[in-house]
Amino acid sequence: MKRKSLIWSLVLLFTIISGCSGGWTQKKGGDTGVTGEKAATSGNDSPKEAVELSFWYGWTGPEAEALEKLITKWNAANPDIKVKGLSQSDYQKQLTAITGGNPPDIASQFGQDVVPWGLRGAMMPLDDYIAKDGVDLKDFVPAALSTSQHEGKTYAIPTAMHVTMLFYNKDILKEAGYDGPPETISELKEYIKKLSIVEGEGRLQRLGLWPGMDTYTFSYAFNGSFYDETAKQVTPDHEGVKSAIKLSKEIWDQYGSENLDRFSSGLGQYMSAQNPFFSGKYAMTIDGEWLPTFIKQFAPNLNYGIAPIPYDENNPDLKNSGNVTTSVFYIPKGVKNPDASWKFLKWITEAEQMAEFTAAIGNLPTRTSAFSNPSYADVPGFKEFLDYSESKNLKSFPATSFSNEYMTEFTAQYDAILRGKASIEEGLNKVKEKIQPLVK
């Protein structure tokens, strides 16, 4: 469940949740009709039925296997609460189950969806449990925790943190006369132009860097902001955001949409040896902390390096800027055994379990106390990303009730701008006109 720009249009289902949430009731822990194995008892008490919890998570393949190992460990130590995992990455099914009154007992989600779902009644606030059990929220990376909180309420616990950095092919850069990666945005533009190969009729054979870059990350590199909390105004037209789009647009126009589309249609699958960065079609790429694990699996002989996102030379204080996203665990509203769900949720997000899971899948932990865990010793790229995750210039997209609609519209207009279907001003004005009415 990595960060891969997965943005859904969930307005209809959100509306359904809003209408139904008022009718949901939360039962107290232990008040359940769920049956299962007999739990051990003491004294003259009669044996009690073990509580069975369903746990829906979005990871698949080897990543799901890593999570199942933790579930097995929990079940062996907790005969009174049995957890059954299910790999379920269709989050609309989560919403359908919640609105239908038959939710999973614990589930995973992306951080960008936490506040919209929480405010619409799909997620149970966890603050009473956090206070009761003394969970130290100061142990979490602030930018990661902020994706799960809104106006004093915590709707989920972030278990993995995702940050992007610049990956570069050392051999290709060396052939072009470079002994290291670009450090500033001006150098980045120079590298892209020199490292790209364009043949007759403008046909691309190699790109220095895909020009449709991560605009959120580069917006923060230009000190951009997407929302003014004080004024309650969305700010897609902030100068920093505009600068990031101008950067992408300038590079995009060097090659043209037709050539870029033709080039991209022949690229290989992301999770394969034909990944365009692995195969040399991209000299550089901007990607997350999971990529080194994929390189180890699919391109073990690739001679690559990892570097910070290039910074605006006019704002050196903004070095090591970046956009933080998260993967989280939460308790759906309406579960039959919230106390039991919380016990498992608390356990699986403790530093030891968090380190075991995130190390296995090549993700960053969200708890600072997990950073020094020996589980990460053999994780490729971990040190570079860990050091980067401590930057004071990391931000996350503002957590609001309209985050999904905002990101969806921004992405659509960004694409229109790159393809020349709208000017920067026109596109960003459309975003503002559509999203500002959603601000409450």
Coordinates of C-alpha atoms in Angstrom, one line a residue:
M1 CA 0.0 0.0 0.0
K2 CA 2.6 2.5 -1.1
R3 CA 2.2 6.0 -2.2
K4 CA 1.5 5.8 -5.9
S5 CA -0.8 8.8 -6.4
L6 CA -3.9 6.8 -5.7
I7 CA -6.7 9.4 -5.7
W8 CA -10.3 8.4 -5.8
S9 CA -13.5 10.2 -6.4
L10 CA -15.5 9.2 -3.3
V11 CA -17.9 12.1 -3.1
L12 CA -21.0 9.9 -3.6
L13 CA -20.0 7.4 -0.9
F14 CA -18.9 10.2 1.4
T15 CA -22.4 11.6 1.1
I16 CA -23.9 8.3 2.0
I17 CA -21.7 8.1 5.0
S18 CA -22.7 11.6 6.1
G19 CA -26.3 10.6 5.9
C20 CA -25.9 7.3 7.7
S21 CA -23.3 8.2 10.4
G22 CA -25.9 9.8 12.7
G23 CA -27.7 6.4 13.0
W24 CA -24.6 4.4 13.9
T25 CA -24.2 3.3 17.5
Q26 CA -21.0 2.2 19.2
K27 CA -21.3 -0.9 21.3
K28 CA -19.1 -1.3 24.4
G29 CA -16.2 -3.8 24.3
G30 CA -17.3 -7.3 25.3
D31 CA -20.9 -6.8 24.2
T32 CA -20.6 -9.1 21.2
G33 CA -22.2 -12.0 19.6
V34 CA -19.1 -13.0 17.7
T35 CA -18.1 -16.6 18.3
G36 CA -14.8 -18.4 18.0
E37 CA -12.3 -20.5 19.9
K38 CA -12.7 -21.1 23.6
A39 CA -10.5 -18.6 25.5
A40 CA -8.6 -19.7 28.7
T41 CA -10.3 -18.9 32.0
S42 CA -9.3 -19.0 35.6
G43 CA -11.1 -20.1 38.8
N44 CA -14.6 -21.4 38.5
D45 CA -15.5 -19.1 35.6
S46 CA -17.0 -20.8 32.6
P47 CA -14.9 -20.7 29.4
K48 CA -15.6 -17.7 27.4
E49 CA -15.8 -17.5 23.6
A50 CA -12.7 -15.9 22.1
V51 CA -13.4 -12.6 20.2
E52 CA -12.7 -12.8 16.5
L53 CA -11.6 -9.7 14.7
S54 CA -11.5 -9.1 11.0
F55 CA -8.6 -7.1 9.8
W56 CA -8.7 -5.7 6.2
Y57 CA -5.4 -4.3 4.9
G58 CA -4.4 -3.0 1.5
W59 CA -1.0 -4.7 1.1
T60 CA -0.6 -7.7 -1.3
G61 CA 2.0 -10.3 -2.1
P62 CA 5.2 -10.3 0.0
E63 CA 4.0 -7.2 1.9
A64 CA 0.8 -9.0 2.9
E65 CA 2.9 -12.0 4.0
A66 CA 4.9 -9.7 6.3
L67 CA 1.8 -8.4 7.9
E68 CA 0.4 -12.0 8.3
K69 CA 3.5 -12.9 10.3
L70 CA 2.6 -10.2 12.8
I71 CA -1.0 -11.4 13.0
T72 CA 0.3 -14.9 13.7
K73 CA 2.5 -13.6 16.4
W74 CA -0.4 -11.8 18.0
N75 CA -2.8 -14.8 17.8
A76 CA -0.2 -17.0 19.5
A77 CA 0.1 -14.6 22.5
N78 CA -3.6 -13.6 22.7
P79 CA -6.0 -16.6 22.7
D80 CA -8.8 -14.4 23.8
I81 CA -8.7 -12.1 20.8
K82 CA -8.1 -13.9 17.4
V83 CA -7.4 -11.7 14.4
K84 CA -8.1 -12.9 10.9
G85 CA -6.4 -10.9 8.1
L86 CA -7.8 -10.2 4.7
S87 CA -5.9 -8.5 1.8
Q88 CA -8.5 -6.0 0.6
S89 CA -7.2 -3.1 -1.4
D90 CA -10.5 -1.9 -2.7
Y91 CA -11.3 0.9 -0.3
Q92 CA -14.8 1.5 -1.7
K93 CA -15.6 -2.0 -0.3
Q94 CA -14.5 -0.7 3.1
L95 CA -17.0 2.2 2.8
T96 CA -19.7 -0.2 1.6
A97 CA -19.2 -2.4 4.6
I98 CA -19.2 0.5 7.0
T99 CA -22.4 2.1 5.7
G100 CA -24.0 -1.4 5.5
G101 CA -23.4 -1.9 9.2
N102 CA -21.0 -4.8 8.8
P103 CA -17.5 -3.2 9.0
P104 CA -14.2 -4.9 9.5
D105 CA -12.9 -4.6 13.1
I106 CA -9.6 -3.0 12.0
A107 CA -8.5 -1.7 8.6
S108 CA -5.8 0.1 6.8
Q109 CA -6.0 3.3 4.8
F110 CA -4.0 6.0 3.2
G111 CA -3.4 9.1 5.4
Q112 CA -4.9 11.4 2.8
D113 CA -8.3 9.8 3.4
V114 CA -8.3 9.8 7.2
V115 CA -9.8 13.2 7.9
P116 CA -12.4 13.1 5.2
W117 CA -13.5 9.7 6.4
G118 CA -13.3 10.6 10.0
L119 CA -15.4 13.8 9.7
R120 CA -18.0 11.9 7.7
G121 CA -18.4 9.3 10.5
A122 CA -16.5 6.3 9.0
M123 CA -13.7 6.3 11.5
M124 CA -13.9 6.0 15.2
P125 CA -11.9 8.8 17.2
L126 CA -9.2 7.1 19.2
D127 CA -8.3 9.9 21.7
D128 CA -10.0 8.3 24.7
Y129 CA -8.1 5.1 24.2
I130 CA -4.8 7.0 23.6
A131 CA -5.3 8.9 26.8
K132 CA -6.3 5.8 28.8
D133 CA -3.3 3.7 27.7
G134 CA -0.8 6.6 27.7
V135 CA 0.2 6.3 24.1
D136 CA 3.0 8.9 23.5
L137 CA 2.0 10.8 20.4
K138 CA 5.1 12.9 20.7
D139 CA 7.0 9.7 19.6
F140 CA 5.5 10.1 16.1
V141 CA 7.0 12.2 13.4
P142 CA 4.8 15.4 13.4
A143 CA 4.2 15.6 9.7
A144 CA 3.1 11.9 9.7
L145 CA 0.8 12.2 12.7
S146 CA -0.8 15.4 11.3
T147 CA -2.3 13.3 8.4
S148 CA -4.5 11.5 11.1
Q149 CA -5.6 14.4 13.1
H150 CA -8.1 17.3 12.8
E151 CA -9.2 19.9 15.3
G152 CA -8.0 17.9 18.3
K153 CA -9.2 14.5 17.3
T154 CA -7.1 11.5 16.2
Y155 CA -8.9 9.2 13.8
A156 CA -6.1 6.7 13.0
I157 CA -2.5 5.7 13.9
P158 CA 0.1 6.1 11.1
T159 CA 2.2 3.0 10.8
A160 CA 4.3 3.8 7.7
M161 CA 5.7 7.1 6.3
H162 CA 6.4 7.8 2.7
V163 CA 8.8 10.4 1.4
T164 CA 10.3 10.9 -2.0
M165 CA 13.9 11.5 -3.0
L166 CA 15.9 11.8 -6.2
F167 CA 17.3 8.5 -7.6
Y168 CA 20.0 8.7 -10.3
N169 CA 21.8 6.3 -12.5
K170 CA 25.5 6.8 -11.7
D171 CA 26.7 5.3 -15.0
I172 CA 24.6 7.5 -17.2
L173 CA 25.5 10.6 -15.2
K174 CA 29.2 9.7 -15.4
E175 CA 29.0 9.3 -19.2
A176 CA 27.5 12.8 -19.4
G177 CA 30.4 14.2 -17.4
Y178 CA 28.7 14.5 -14.0
D179 CA 30.3 13.1 -10.8
G180 CA 27.2 13.6 -8.7
P181 CA 23.5 14.4 -8.7
P182 CA 22.0 17.9 -9.2
E183 CA 21.7 19.9 -6.0
T184 CA 19.7 22.9 -7.0
I185 CA 16.7 23.3 -9.3
S186 CA 18.7 25.2 -11.9
E187 CA 21.2 22.2 -12.0
L188 CA 18.3 19.8 -12.2
K189 CA 17.0 21.5 -15.4
E190 CA 20.5 21.4 -16.9
Y191 CA 20.9 17.7 -16.1
I192 CA 17.5 16.8 -17.6
K193 CA 18.3 18.5 -20.8
K194 CA 21.8 16.9 -21.1
L195 CA 20.8 13.5 -20.0
S196 CA 17.8 13.2 -22.4
I197 CA 18.3 11.6 -25.8
V198 CA 16.1 12.9 -28.6
E199 CA 16.5 11.5 -32.1
G200 CA 15.0 12.3 -35.5
E201 CA 11.5 13.9 -35.5
G202 CA 11.8 14.6 -31.8
R203 CA 11.5 10.9 -30.9
L204 CA 12.6 10.3 -27.3
Q205 CA 15.0 7.5 -26.5
R206 CA 15.8 8.5 -22.9
L207 CA 14.5 11.1 -20.5
G208 CA 16.7 12.8 -17.9
L209 CA 13.6 12.9 -15.7
W210 CA 9.9 12.5 -16.4
P211 CA 8.6 16.1 -16.5
G212 CA 5.3 15.4 -14.9
M213 CA 7.1 15.6 -11.5
D214 CA 5.7 15.4 -8.0
T215 CA 4.2 18.8 -7.8
Y216 CA 3.4 18.6 -4.1
T217 CA 7.1 17.9 -3.3
F218 CA 8.4 20.7 -5.5
S219 CA 5.7 23.1 -4.2
Y220 CA 7.2 22.8 -0.8
A221 CA 10.7 23.2 -2.3
F222 CA 9.4 26.6 -3.4
N223 CA 7.8 27.3 0.0
G224 CA 4.4 26.7 -1.4
S225 CA 1.2 26.3 0.6
F226 CA -2.2 24.7 -0.4
Y227 CA -4.4 26.0 2.4
D228 CA -4.6 29.0 4.6
E229 CA -6.0 27.6 7.8
T230 CA -6.5 31.1 9.4
A231 CA -8.3 32.6 6.5
K232 CA -10.1 29.3 5.6
Q233 CA -9.0 29.7 2.0
V234 CA -7.6 27.1 -0.4
T235 CA -4.5 28.5 -2.1
P236 CA -3.7 26.4 -5.2
D237 CA -2.6 29.7 -6.7
H238 CA 0.1 30.3 -4.1
E239 CA 3.3 31.6 -5.7
G240 CA 5.2 28.5 -4.5
V241 CA 2.7 26.2 -6.1
K242 CA 2.8 28.2 -9.3
S243 CA 6.6 28.0 -9.4
A244 CA 6.5 24.2 -9.1
I245 CA 4.0 24.0 -12.0
K246 CA 6.0 26.4 -14.1
L247 CA 9.1 24.1 -13.6
S248 CA 7.2 21.0 -14.8
K249 CA 5.6 22.9 -17.7
E250 CA 8.9 24.3 -18.9
I251 CA 10.5 20.8 -19.0
W252 CA 7.3 19.3 -20.5
D253 CA 7.3 21.8 -23.3
Q254 CA 10.8 20.9 -24.3
Y255 CA 9.6 17.5 -25.6
G256 CA 5.8 18.0 -26.3
S257 CA 2.8 15.9 -25.2
E258 CA 2.8 13.8 -28.4
N259 CA 6.4 12.7 -28.0
L260 CA 6.0 12.1 -24.3
D261 CA 2.9 10.0 -24.7
R262 CA 4.5 8.0 -27.4
F263 CA 7.6 7.4 -25.3
S264 CA 5.6 6.5 -22.1
S265 CA 3.4 4.0 -24.0
G266 CA 6.5 1.8 -24.5
L267 CA 7.7 1.8 -21.0
G268 CA 7.7 -1.3 -18.8
Q269 CA 5.7 -2.1 -15.7
Y270 CA 6.7 -0.3 -12.5
M271 CA 7.2 -3.5 -10.4
S272 CA 9.4 -5.3 -12.9
A273 CA 12.9 -5.3 -14.4
Q274 CA 11.4 -3.1 -17.2
N275 CA 10.8 -0.2 -14.8
P276 CA 12.0 2.7 -16.9
F277 CA 14.5 3.7 -14.3
F278 CA 15.8 0.2 -14.0
S279 CA 16.1 -0.2 -17.7
G280 CA 17.9 3.1 -18.3
K281 CA 14.9 4.9 -20.0
Y282 CA 15.0 7.4 -17.2
A283 CA 18.4 8.7 -16.1
M284 CA 16.8 10.0 -12.9
T285 CA 13.5 9.5 -11.1
I286 CA 11.7 10.8 -8.1
D287 CA 10.4 8.0 -6.0
G288 CA 9.8 6.7 -2.5
E289 CA 11.7 4.7 0.2
W290 CA 10.3 1.4 -1.2
L291 CA 12.2 1.7 -4.5
P292 CA 15.6 0.4 -3.3
T293 CA 13.8 -2.8 -2.2
F294 CA 12.4 -3.2 -5.7
I295 CA 15.8 -2.5 -7.2
K296 CA 17.3 -5.2 -5.1
Q297 CA 14.6 -7.6 -6.4
F298 CA 14.4 -6.6 -10.0
A299 CA 17.6 -4.8 -10.9
P300 CA 20.3 -5.9 -8.5
N301 CA 23.2 -4.8 -10.7
L302 CA 21.9 -1.2 -11.2
N303 CA 24.5 1.3 -10.2
Y304 CA 22.4 4.0 -8.6
G305 CA 22.5 6.7 -6.0
I306 CA 19.9 8.5 -3.7
A307 CA 20.0 12.3 -3.2
P308 CA 17.8 15.0 -1.7
I309 CA 15.2 16.8 -3.8
P310 CA 17.0 19.7 -5.5
Y311 CA 16.3 23.0 -3.8
D312 CA 15.6 26.5 -5.0
E313 CA 18.9 28.3 -4.9
N314 CA 17.0 31.5 -4.0
N315 CA 15.8 29.8 -0.9
P316 CA 18.7 27.7 0.6
D317 CA 16.8 27.4 3.9
L318 CA 14.4 25.1 2.1
K319 CA 16.9 22.3 1.5
N320 CA 15.6 18.8 2.0
S321 CA 12.0 19.8 1.4
G322 CA 9.5 17.1 0.8
N323 CA 5.9 15.8 0.9
V324 CA 5.0 13.2 3.6
T325 CA 2.2 10.7 3.1
T326 CA 1.3 7.8 5.3
S327 CA -0.3 4.4 5.6
V328 CA -2.5 4.1 8.7
F329 CA -4.6 1.7 10.7
Y330 CA -8.0 2.7 12.1
I331 CA -11.1 1.3 13.8
P332 CA -14.2 1.7 11.6
K333 CA -17.3 3.2 13.2
G334 CA -19.8 0.6 14.3
V335 CA -17.5 -2.3 15.2
K336 CA -18.9 -4.7 17.8
N337 CA -15.8 -4.9 19.9
P338 CA -14.0 -1.5 19.9
D339 CA -12.0 -2.4 23.0
A340 CA -10.6 -5.6 21.4
S341 CA -9.9 -3.7 18.2
W342 CA -8.0 -1.1 20.0
K343 CA -5.8 -3.6 21.8
F344 CA -4.7 -5.1 18.5
L345 CA -4.3 -1.7 16.9
K346 CA -2.2 -0.4 19.8
W347 CA 0.0 -3.5 19.7
I348 CA 0.7 -3.5 16.0
T349 CA 1.6 0.2 16.0
E350 CA 4.1 -0.2 18.9
A351 CA 7.7 0.5 18.0
E352 CA 8.8 -3.2 17.9
Q353 CA 6.0 -4.4 15.6
M354 CA 6.1 -1.2 13.5
A355 CA 9.8 -1.8 12.9
E356 CA 9.4 -5.4 12.0
F357 CA 6.7 -4.7 9.4
T358 CA 8.1 -1.5 7.8
A359 CA 11.6 -3.0 7.6
A360 CA 10.1 -6.1 5.8
I361 CA 8.4 -3.9 3.1
G362 CA 11.1 -1.2 2.9
N363 CA 9.0 1.6 4.4
L364 CA 9.8 4.2 7.0
P365 CA 8.4 4.0 10.5
T366 CA 6.4 6.9 11.9
R367 CA 7.7 6.5 15.5
T368 CA 11.1 8.0 16.2
S369 CA 11.7 5.3 18.8
A370 CA 11.7 2.7 16.0
F371 CA 14.4 4.5 14.0
S372 CA 17.3 2.7 15.7
N373 CA 15.8 -0.8 15.5
P374 CA 18.3 -3.3 14.2
S375 CA 15.6 -4.6 11.8
Y376 CA 16.6 -1.9 9.4
A377 CA 20.2 -2.8 9.2
D378 CA 19.8 -4.7 5.9
V379 CA 17.1 -2.5 4.3
P380 CA 18.6 -0.8 1.2
G381 CA 18.3 2.9 1.1
F382 CA 17.0 3.1 4.7
K383 CA 19.7 5.4 6.0
E384 CA 19.3 8.0 3.3
F385 CA 15.6 8.1 3.7
L386 CA 15.8 8.0 7.5
D387 CA 18.1 11.0 7.6
Y388 CA 15.8 12.8 5.1
S389 CA 12.8 12.1 7.2
E390 CA 14.2 14.2 10.0
S391 CA 14.2 17.3 7.9
K392 CA 12.3 20.3 9.3
N393 CA 11.2 21.1 5.8
L394 CA 8.9 18.1 5.3
K395 CA 5.2 18.9 5.0
S396 CA 2.0 17.0 4.3
F397 CA -1.0 18.0 2.3
P398 CA -3.5 19.7 4.6
A399 CA -5.8 17.3 6.3
T400 CA -9.3 18.6 5.7
S401 CA -12.8 17.3 5.0
F402 CA -12.3 18.1 1.3
S403 CA -8.7 16.8 0.8
N404 CA -9.8 14.1 -1.7
E405 CA -11.8 16.5 -3.8
Y406 CA -9.0 19.0 -3.7
M407 CA -6.3 16.6 -4.8
T408 CA -8.5 15.1 -7.5
E409 CA -9.3 18.5 -9.0
F410 CA -5.7 19.8 -8.6
T411 CA -4.4 16.7 -10.4
A412 CA -6.9 17.1 -13.3
Q413 CA -6.0 20.8 -13.8
Y414 CA -2.3 20.1 -13.5
D415 CA -2.5 17.6 -16.4
A416 CA -4.6 20.1 -18.4
I417 CA -1.9 22.8 -17.8
L418 CA 0.9 20.5 -18.9
R419 CA -0.9 19.5 -22.1
G420 CA -1.7 23.1 -23.0
K421 CA -5.4 22.8 -22.5
A422 CA -5.4 25.5 -19.8
S423 CA -3.0 28.2 -18.7
I424 CA -1.5 28.0 -15.2
E425 CA -3.8 30.9 -14.1
E426 CA -6.9 29.3 -15.7
G427 CA -6.3 25.9 -14.3
L428 CA -5.6 27.0 -10.7
N429 CA -8.6 29.4 -10.8
K430 CA -10.8 26.4 -11.7
V431 CA -9.4 24.5 -8.7
K432 CA -10.1 27.4 -6.4
E433 CA -13.6 28.0 -7.8
K434 CA -14.5 24.3 -7.3
I435 CA -12.9 23.6 -3.9
Q436 CA -13.4 26.8 -2.0
P437 CA -17.2 26.3 -1.6
L438 CA -16.4 23.0 0.1
V439 CA -14.6 24.8 3.0
K440 CA -16.7 24.8 6.1

